[in-house]
PDB file of C-alpha atoms in Angstrom:
ATOM      1  CA  LEU A   1     165.910 -32.458  21.341  1.00  0.00           C
ATOM      2  CA  ALA A   2     166.914 -33.238  24.940  1.00  0.00           C
ATOM      3  CA  LYS A   3     169.870 -36.019  24.904  1.00  0.00           C
ATOM      4  CA  THR A   4     169.839 -38.813  27.843  1.00  0.00           C
ATOM      5  CA  THR A   5     172.752 -40.245  29.636  1.00  0.00           C
ATOM      6  CA  GLN A   6     172.015 -44.047  31.124  1.00  0.00           C
ATOM      7  CA  PRO A   7     174.137 -46.994  31.835  1.00  0.00           C
ATOM      8  CA  ILE A   8     175.579 -48.708  28.879  1.00  0.00           C
ATOM      9  CA  SER A   9     175.016 -51.846  30.990  1.00  0.00           C
ATOM     10  CA  MET A  10     173.184 -53.408  34.162  1.00  0.00           C
ATOM     11  CA  ASP A  11     173.137 -57.084  35.575  1.00  0.00           C
ATOM     12  CA  SER A  12     170.897 -58.734  38.059  1.00  0.00           C
ATOM     13  CA  TYR A  13     169.326 -61.840  38.708  1.00  0.00           C
ATOM     14  CA  GLU A  14     166.258 -63.297  38.731  1.00  0.00           C
ATOM     15  CA  GLY A  15     162.951 -61.847  41.044  1.00  0.00           C
ATOM     16  CA  GLN A  16     165.131 -58.917  42.046  1.00  0.00           C
ATOM     17  CA  GLU A  17     164.214 -55.767  41.060  1.00  0.00           C
ATOM     18  CA  VAL A  18     166.053 -53.650  38.910  1.00  0.00           C
ATOM     19  CA  ASN A  19     166.678 -49.847  38.349  1.00  0.00           C
ATOM     20  CA  ILE A  20     167.752 -47.516  35.226  1.00  0.00           C
ATOM     21  CA  THR A  21     167.783 -44.091  35.936  1.00  0.00           C
ATOM     22  CA  CYS A  22     168.128 -41.774  33.128  1.00  0.00           C
ATOM     23  CA  SER A  23     170.013 -38.241  32.727  1.00  0.00           C
ATOM     24  CA  HIS A  24     168.401 -35.239  31.059  1.00  0.00           C
ATOM     25  CA  ASN A  25     169.413 -32.228  31.818  1.00  0.00           C
ATOM     26  CA  ASN A  26     168.291 -30.011  29.026  1.00  0.00           C
ATOM     27  CA  ILE A  27     164.930 -31.300  29.367  1.00  0.00           C
ATOM     28  CA  ALA A  28     162.113 -28.884  27.859  1.00  0.00           C
ATOM     29  CA  THR A  29     158.751 -28.013  29.568  1.00  0.00           C
ATOM     30  CA  ASN A  30     156.733 -29.809  27.292  1.00  0.00           C
ATOM     31  CA  ASP A  31     158.735 -32.425  26.760  1.00  0.00           C
ATOM     32  CA  TYR A  32     157.544 -35.908  27.682  1.00  0.00           C
ATOM     33  CA  ILE A  33     160.089 -39.184  29.004  1.00  0.00           C
ATOM     34  CA  THR A  34     159.186 -42.610  27.703  1.00  0.00           C
ATOM     35  CA  TRP A  35     160.869 -45.928  28.439  1.00  0.00           C
ATOM     36  CA  TYR A  36     161.203 -48.636  25.379  1.00  0.00           C
ATOM     37  CA  GLN A  37     162.436 -52.346  25.158  1.00  0.00           C
ATOM     38  CA  GLN A  38     164.664 -53.867  22.975  1.00  0.00           C
ATOM     39  CA  PHE A  39     165.158 -57.118  21.890  1.00  0.00           C
ATOM     40  CA  PRO A  40     167.513 -58.102  19.290  1.00  0.00           C
ATOM     41  CA  SER A  41     166.561 -57.979  16.354  1.00  0.00           C
ATOM     42  CA  GLN A  42     163.198 -56.810  16.962  1.00  0.00           C
ATOM     43  CA  GLY A  43     161.431 -53.246  17.019  1.00  0.00           C
ATOM     44  CA  PRO A  44     161.395 -51.426  19.562  1.00  0.00           C
ATOM     45  CA  ARG A  45     158.187 -52.044  22.723  1.00  0.00           C
ATOM     46  CA  PHE A  46     156.953 -49.162  24.219  1.00  0.00           C
ATOM     47  CA  ILE A  47     157.119 -49.330  27.964  1.00  0.00           C
ATOM     48  CA  ILE A  48     156.024 -46.823  29.841  1.00  0.00           C
ATOM     49  CA  GLN A  49     155.605 -42.657  29.422  1.00  0.00           C
ATOM     50  CA  GLY A  50     155.304 -39.879  32.693  1.00  0.00           C
ATOM     51  CA  TYR A  51     155.168 -36.031  32.607  1.00  0.00           C
ATOM     52  CA  LYS A  52     156.393 -35.901  35.978  1.00  0.00           C
ATOM     53  CA  THR A  53     156.091 -37.817  39.570  1.00  0.00           C
ATOM     54  CA  LYS A  54     155.040 -41.215  39.366  1.00  0.00           C
ATOM     55  CA  VAL A  55     153.337 -43.481  36.746  1.00  0.00           C
ATOM     56  CA  THR A  56     152.814 -47.289  37.623  1.00  0.00           C
ATOM     57  CA  ASN A  57     151.278 -50.012  34.762  1.00  0.00           C
ATOM     58  CA  GLU A  58     151.277 -53.471  34.461  1.00  0.00           C
ATOM     59  CA  VAL A  59     154.816 -53.717  33.556  1.00  0.00           C
ATOM     60  CA  ALA A  60     157.442 -51.204  35.148  1.00  0.00           C
ATOM     61  CA  SER A  61     156.890 -47.833  37.168  1.00  0.00           C
ATOM     62  CA  LEU A  62     159.022 -44.275  36.384  1.00  0.00           C
ATOM     63  CA  PHE A  63     159.626 -42.237  39.148  1.00  0.00           C
ATOM     64  CA  ILE A  64     160.716 -38.084  38.051  1.00  0.00           C
ATOM     65  CA  PRO A  65     161.239 -36.049  40.075  1.00  0.00           C
ATOM     66  CA  ALA A  66     160.089 -32.892  40.514  1.00  0.00           C
ATOM     67  CA  ASP A  67     162.947 -31.492  38.554  1.00  0.00           C
ATOM     68  CA  ARG A  68     162.439 -33.336  35.825  1.00  0.00           C
ATOM     69  CA  LYS A  69     166.010 -33.908  35.292  1.00  0.00           C
ATOM     70  CA  SER A  70     166.417 -37.578  35.141  1.00  0.00           C
ATOM     71  CA  SER A  71     164.128 -40.469  36.062  1.00  0.00           C
ATOM     72  CA  THR A  72     164.160 -43.678  37.004  1.00  0.00           C
ATOM     73  CA  LEU A  73     162.008 -46.935  35.721  1.00  0.00           C
ATOM     74  CA  SER A  74     161.297 -49.880  37.891  1.00  0.00           C
ATOM     75  CA  LEU A  75     161.272 -53.412  37.137  1.00  0.00           C
ATOM     76  CA  PRO A  76     160.164 -55.196  39.763  1.00  0.00           C
ATOM     77  CA  ARG A  77     161.015 -58.780  40.031  1.00  0.00           C
ATOM     78  CA  VAL A  78     162.721 -59.188  36.942  1.00  0.00           C
ATOM     79  CA  SER A  79     162.930 -62.801  34.387  1.00  0.00           C
ATOM     80  CA  LEU A  80     165.386 -64.012  32.458  1.00  0.00           C
ATOM     81  CA  SER A  81     163.117 -62.537  29.648  1.00  0.00           C
ATOM     82  CA  ASP A  82     163.692 -58.730  30.606  1.00  0.00           C
ATOM     83  CA  THR A  83     166.977 -58.862  29.343  1.00  0.00           C
ATOM     84  CA  ALA A  84     167.022 -56.433  26.665  1.00  0.00           C
ATOM     85  CA  VAL A  85     168.647 -52.857  26.134  1.00  0.00           C
ATOM     86  CA  TYR A  86     166.275 -50.369  27.658  1.00  0.00           C
ATOM     87  CA  TYR A  87     165.539 -46.708  25.903  1.00  0.00           C
ATOM     88  CA  CYS A  88     165.290 -43.764  27.892  1.00  0.00           C
ATOM     89  CA  LEU A  89     163.612 -41.210  25.727  1.00  0.00           C
ATOM     90  CA  VAL A  90     162.640 -37.605  25.924  1.00  0.00           C
ATOM     91  CA  GLY A  91     160.598 -35.436  22.883  1.00  0.00           C
ATOM     92  CA  ALA A  92     157.902 -32.836  22.958  1.00  0.00           C
ATOM     93  CA  THR A  93     154.853 -32.510  20.780  1.00  0.00           C
ATOM     94  CA  GLY A  94     156.195 -29.704  20.024  1.00  0.00           C
ATOM     95  CA  GLY A  95     159.184 -30.323  18.163  1.00  0.00           C
ATOM     96  CA  GLY A  96     157.447 -32.548  15.242  1.00  0.00           C
ATOM     97  CA  ASN A  97     157.737 -35.836  17.720  1.00  0.00           C
ATOM     98  CA  LYS A  98     161.337 -36.903  16.941  1.00  0.00           C
ATOM     99  CA  LEU A  99     162.775 -39.440  19.373  1.00  0.00           C
ATOM    100  CA  THR A 100     166.739 -39.178  19.618  1.00  0.00           C
ATOM    101  CA  PHE A 101     167.179 -43.111  20.856  1.00  0.00           C
ATOM    102  CA  GLY A 102     170.639 -42.128  22.912  1.00  0.00           C
ATOM    103  CA  THR A 103     172.851 -45.253  23.790  1.00  0.00           C
ATOM    104  CA  GLY A 104     170.553 -47.390  25.653  1.00  0.00           C
ATOM    105  CA  THR A 105     170.995 -49.483  29.129  1.00  0.00           C
ATOM    106  CA  GLN A 106     171.528 -53.488  28.320  1.00  0.00           C
ATOM    107  CA  LEU A 107     170.586 -55.182  30.974  1.00  0.00           C
ATOM    108  CA  LYS A 108     171.016 -58.996  31.705  1.00  0.00           C
ATOM    109  CA  VAL A 109     169.598 -60.554  33.924  1.00  0.00           C
ATOM    110  CA  GLU A 110     170.494 -64.091  35.445  1.00  0.00           C
ATOM    111  CA  LEU A 111     169.525 -66.814  37.297  1.00  0.00           C
TER     112      LEU A 111
ATOM    113  CA  GLY B   1     145.765 -51.846  19.685  1.00  0.00           C
ATOM    114  CA  ALA B   2     148.723 -49.635  18.926  1.00  0.00           C
ATOM    115  CA  VAL B   3     149.875 -52.389  15.981  1.00  0.00           C
ATOM    116  CA  VAL B   4     152.720 -51.595  13.885  1.00  0.00           C
ATOM    117  CA  SER B   5     153.248 -53.610  11.019  1.00  0.00           C
ATOM    118  CA  GLN B   6     156.123 -54.197   8.706  1.00  0.00           C
ATOM    119  CA  HIS B   7     156.598 -56.322   5.095  1.00  0.00           C
ATOM    120  CA  PRO B   8     158.921 -57.815   4.738  1.00  0.00           C
ATOM    121  CA  SER B   9     161.146 -59.142   7.710  1.00  0.00           C
ATOM    122  CA  ARG B  10     163.856 -60.261   6.090  1.00  0.00           C
ATOM    123  CA  VAL B  11     164.992 -59.692   2.174  1.00  0.00           C
ATOM    124  CA  ILE B  12     168.058 -60.118   0.083  1.00  0.00           C
ATOM    125  CA  CYS B  13     169.048 -58.728  -2.881  1.00  0.00           C
ATOM    126  CA  LYS B  14     171.592 -57.727  -5.385  1.00  0.00           C
ATOM    127  CA  SER B  15     173.289 -55.092  -6.007  1.00  0.00           C
ATOM    128  CA  GLY B  16     171.989 -51.821  -7.337  1.00  0.00           C
ATOM    129  CA  THR B  17     168.523 -53.277  -7.260  1.00  0.00           C
ATOM    130  CA  SER B  18     165.645 -51.330  -5.347  1.00  0.00           C
ATOM    131  CA  VAL B  19     163.556 -52.983  -2.529  1.00  0.00           C
ATOM    132  CA  LYS B  20     160.703 -51.838  -0.992  1.00  0.00           C
ATOM    133  CA  ILE B  21     159.065 -51.222   2.930  1.00  0.00           C
ATOM    134  CA  GLU B  22     156.037 -52.041   3.901  1.00  0.00           C
ATOM    135  CA  CYS B  23     154.860 -50.213   7.160  1.00  0.00           C
ATOM    136  CA  ARG B  24     151.168 -50.313   8.238  1.00  0.00           C
ATOM    137  CA  SER B  25     149.326 -49.285  11.566  1.00  0.00           C
ATOM    138  CA  LEU B  26     146.456 -52.088  12.080  1.00  0.00           C
ATOM    139  CA  ASP B  27     144.418 -50.480  14.405  1.00  0.00           C
ATOM    140  CA  PHE B  28     144.873 -46.898  14.036  1.00  0.00           C
ATOM    141  CA  GLN B  29     145.245 -43.705  12.211  1.00  0.00           C
ATOM    142  CA  ALA B  30     149.028 -42.548  11.849  1.00  0.00           C
ATOM    143  CA  THR B  31     149.441 -38.782  10.498  1.00  0.00           C
ATOM    144  CA  THR B  32     152.702 -39.402  11.110  1.00  0.00           C
ATOM    145  CA  MET B  33     154.729 -42.673  10.611  1.00  0.00           C
ATOM    146  CA  PHE B  34     159.012 -42.658  11.127  1.00  0.00           C
ATOM    147  CA  TRP B  35     161.971 -44.769   9.823  1.00  0.00           C
ATOM    148  CA  TYR B  36     164.990 -45.465  11.789  1.00  0.00           C
ATOM    149  CA  ARG B  37     167.813 -47.652  10.391  1.00  0.00           C
ATOM    150  CA  GLN B  38     169.978 -49.558  12.969  1.00  0.00           C
ATOM    151  CA  PHE B  39     173.283 -51.337  12.891  1.00  0.00           C
ATOM    152  CA  PRO B  40     174.152 -54.490  14.748  1.00  0.00           C
ATOM    153  CA  LYS B  41     174.948 -52.734  18.253  1.00  0.00           C
ATOM    154  CA  GLN B  42     174.216 -49.966  17.535  1.00  0.00           C
ATOM    155  CA  SER B  43     171.178 -47.975  18.258  1.00  0.00           C
ATOM    156  CA  LEU B  44     168.697 -46.298  15.797  1.00  0.00           C
ATOM    157  CA  MET B  45     168.798 -43.839  14.147  1.00  0.00           C
ATOM    158  CA  LEU B  46     166.270 -41.555  12.747  1.00  0.00           C
ATOM    159  CA  MET B  47     166.134 -41.014   8.832  1.00  0.00           C
ATOM    160  CA  ALA B  48     163.012 -39.216   8.358  1.00  0.00           C
ATOM    161  CA  THR B  49     159.630 -38.133   9.040  1.00  0.00           C
ATOM    162  CA  SER B  50     156.866 -39.259   7.319  1.00  0.00           C
ATOM    163  CA  ASN B  51     153.561 -37.367   6.974  1.00  0.00           C
ATOM    164  CA  GLU B  52     150.208 -38.592   5.394  1.00  0.00           C
ATOM    165  CA  GLY B  53     150.474 -37.028   2.138  1.00  0.00           C
ATOM    166  CA  SER B  54     153.618 -34.346   1.879  1.00  0.00           C
ATOM    167  CA  LYS B  55     156.427 -34.883   1.280  1.00  0.00           C
ATOM    168  CA  ALA B  56     158.857 -36.611   4.034  1.00  0.00           C
ATOM    169  CA  THR B  57     160.930 -34.593   6.056  1.00  0.00           C
ATOM    170  CA  TYR B  58     164.908 -36.597   6.270  1.00  0.00           C
ATOM    171  CA  GLU B  59     167.497 -36.076   8.692  1.00  0.00           C
ATOM    172  CA  GLN B  60     171.170 -34.652   7.885  1.00  0.00           C
ATOM    173  CA  GLY B  61     173.213 -36.907   5.744  1.00  0.00           C
ATOM    174  CA  VAL B  62     170.287 -38.752   4.590  1.00  0.00           C
ATOM    175  CA  GLU B  63     169.668 -38.920   1.010  1.00  0.00           C
ATOM    176  CA  LYS B  64     166.413 -38.600   0.129  1.00  0.00           C
ATOM    177  CA  ASP B  65     166.967 -39.284  -3.422  1.00  0.00           C
ATOM    178  CA  LYS B  66     168.103 -42.721  -2.485  1.00  0.00           C
ATOM    179  CA  PHE B  67     165.838 -43.725   0.567  1.00  0.00           C
ATOM    180  CA  LEU B  68     162.561 -42.682  -1.130  1.00  0.00           C
ATOM    181  CA  ILE B  69     159.672 -42.338   1.562  1.00  0.00           C
ATOM    182  CA  ASN B  70     155.291 -42.322   0.077  1.00  0.00           C
ATOM    183  CA  HIS B  71     152.964 -42.047   2.824  1.00  0.00           C
ATOM    184  CA  ALA B  72     149.985 -41.833   0.396  1.00  0.00           C
ATOM    185  CA  SER B  73     147.208 -43.126   3.189  1.00  0.00           C
ATOM    186  CA  LEU B  74     146.790 -42.653   6.880  1.00  0.00           C
ATOM    187  CA  THR B  75     147.484 -46.619   7.254  1.00  0.00           C
ATOM    188  CA  LEU B  76     150.266 -47.152   4.826  1.00  0.00           C
ATOM    189  CA  SER B  77     153.956 -45.569   4.669  1.00  0.00           C
ATOM    190  CA  THR B  78     156.347 -47.240   1.871  1.00  0.00           C
ATOM    191  CA  LEU B  79     160.642 -46.977   2.593  1.00  0.00           C
ATOM    192  CA  THR B  80     162.434 -47.440  -0.702  1.00  0.00           C
ATOM    193  CA  VAL B  81     165.538 -47.676  -0.524  1.00  0.00           C
ATOM    194  CA  THR B  82     167.130 -47.556  -4.576  1.00  0.00           C
ATOM    195  CA  SER B  83     169.865 -48.364  -6.101  1.00  0.00           C
ATOM    196  CA  ALA B  84     171.103 -50.950  -3.161  1.00  0.00           C
ATOM    197  CA  HIS B  85     174.685 -51.622  -1.922  1.00  0.00           C
ATOM    198  CA  PRO B  86     175.816 -53.708   0.409  1.00  0.00           C
ATOM    199  CA  GLU B  87     176.156 -50.870   2.666  1.00  0.00           C
ATOM    200  CA  ASP B  88     172.714 -50.123   3.090  1.00  0.00           C
ATOM    201  CA  SER B  89     172.252 -53.213   4.653  1.00  0.00           C
ATOM    202  CA  SER B  90     170.853 -52.361   8.111  1.00  0.00           C
ATOM    203  CA  PHE B  91     167.308 -52.894   9.707  1.00  0.00           C
ATOM    204  CA  TYR B  92     165.127 -50.728   8.989  1.00  0.00           C
ATOM    205  CA  ILE B  93     162.491 -50.136  11.738  1.00  0.00           C
ATOM    206  CA  CYS B  94     159.232 -47.929  11.138  1.00  0.00           C
ATOM    207  CA  SER B  95     157.007 -46.136  13.543  1.00  0.00           C
ATOM    208  CA  ALA B  96     153.886 -44.712  14.184  1.00  0.00           C
ATOM    209  CA  ARG B  97     152.784 -41.673  16.000  1.00  0.00           C
ATOM    210  CA  LEU B  98     149.846 -42.435  17.860  1.00  0.00           C
ATOM    211  CA  GLY B  99     147.456 -38.820  18.597  1.00  0.00           C
ATOM    212  CA  ALA B 100     148.777 -35.679  18.811  1.00  0.00           C
ATOM    213  CA  SER B 101     149.323 -34.775  21.890  1.00  0.00           C
ATOM    214  CA  THR B 102     152.149 -36.943  23.031  1.00  0.00           C
ATOM    215  CA  ASP B 103     154.988 -38.423  22.397  1.00  0.00           C
ATOM    216  CA  THR B 104     153.991 -42.705  22.033  1.00  0.00           C
ATOM    217  CA  GLN B 105     155.361 -44.154  18.973  1.00  0.00           C
ATOM    218  CA  TYR B 106     153.819 -47.949  18.384  1.00  0.00           C
ATOM    219  CA  PHE B 107     157.559 -49.716  16.773  1.00  0.00           C
ATOM    220  CA  GLY B 108     157.374 -52.220  13.824  1.00  0.00           C
ATOM    221  CA  PRO B 109     159.077 -55.374  13.901  1.00  0.00           C
ATOM    222  CA  GLY B 110     161.818 -54.707  12.213  1.00  0.00           C
ATOM    223  CA  THR B 111     163.042 -55.472   8.198  1.00  0.00           C
ATOM    224  CA  ARG B 112     166.622 -56.906   8.240  1.00  0.00           C
ATOM    225  CA  LEU B 113     167.904 -55.920   4.402  1.00  0.00           C
ATOM    226  CA  THR B 114     171.201 -57.458   2.926  1.00  0.00           C
ATOM    227  CA  VAL B 115     172.225 -56.359  -0.007  1.00  0.00           C
ATOM    228  CA  LEU B 116     175.267 -58.919  -1.589  1.00  0.00           C
TER     229      LEU B 116
END
């Protein structure tokens, strides 16, 4: 399973764009990249998933370079309610779909 | 769509008793469900993979006789913590995989277990 590396924490202010980068140098050909958000005492919430290039949904964008050794989650105009831990995970359909959670990034949004 | 529920949301029990936690996929069928444990200020740790109709696959270091998993239907998996001890106090979270071609897992809200 590919190991991921993320910053332990990030601080931002309301209204700003936040970009969280994740390194996954050992990503395999059939691995997808998935990001989750977790609030205290809650289960992780799916944010976005991608395989290559760029994916965008109503809450975030995911940028994946051609070599796929990293990915960047972009949160536009964050608010206080975006304060949470964000996890980047990689996993393959052929690997039993097990997901290995890394340390995650604690994002703190202030006024 | 893709809602996963857990019951109970929190439970307090005495040491030595057994506790059952249910995980349900409410609007989809899940052939595979996963059980995680999370200690305070730490990340999620995968305990086991639960496949409908077959025995669960446990991660290294997880005692299968202590953490009994049953996945009797496509929408229900249960985790039973047998003879619980204070060190088993943790946040237990299940997830269900949607579809067979992606890694999208949808997580339940978690169950806070406190063993006195």
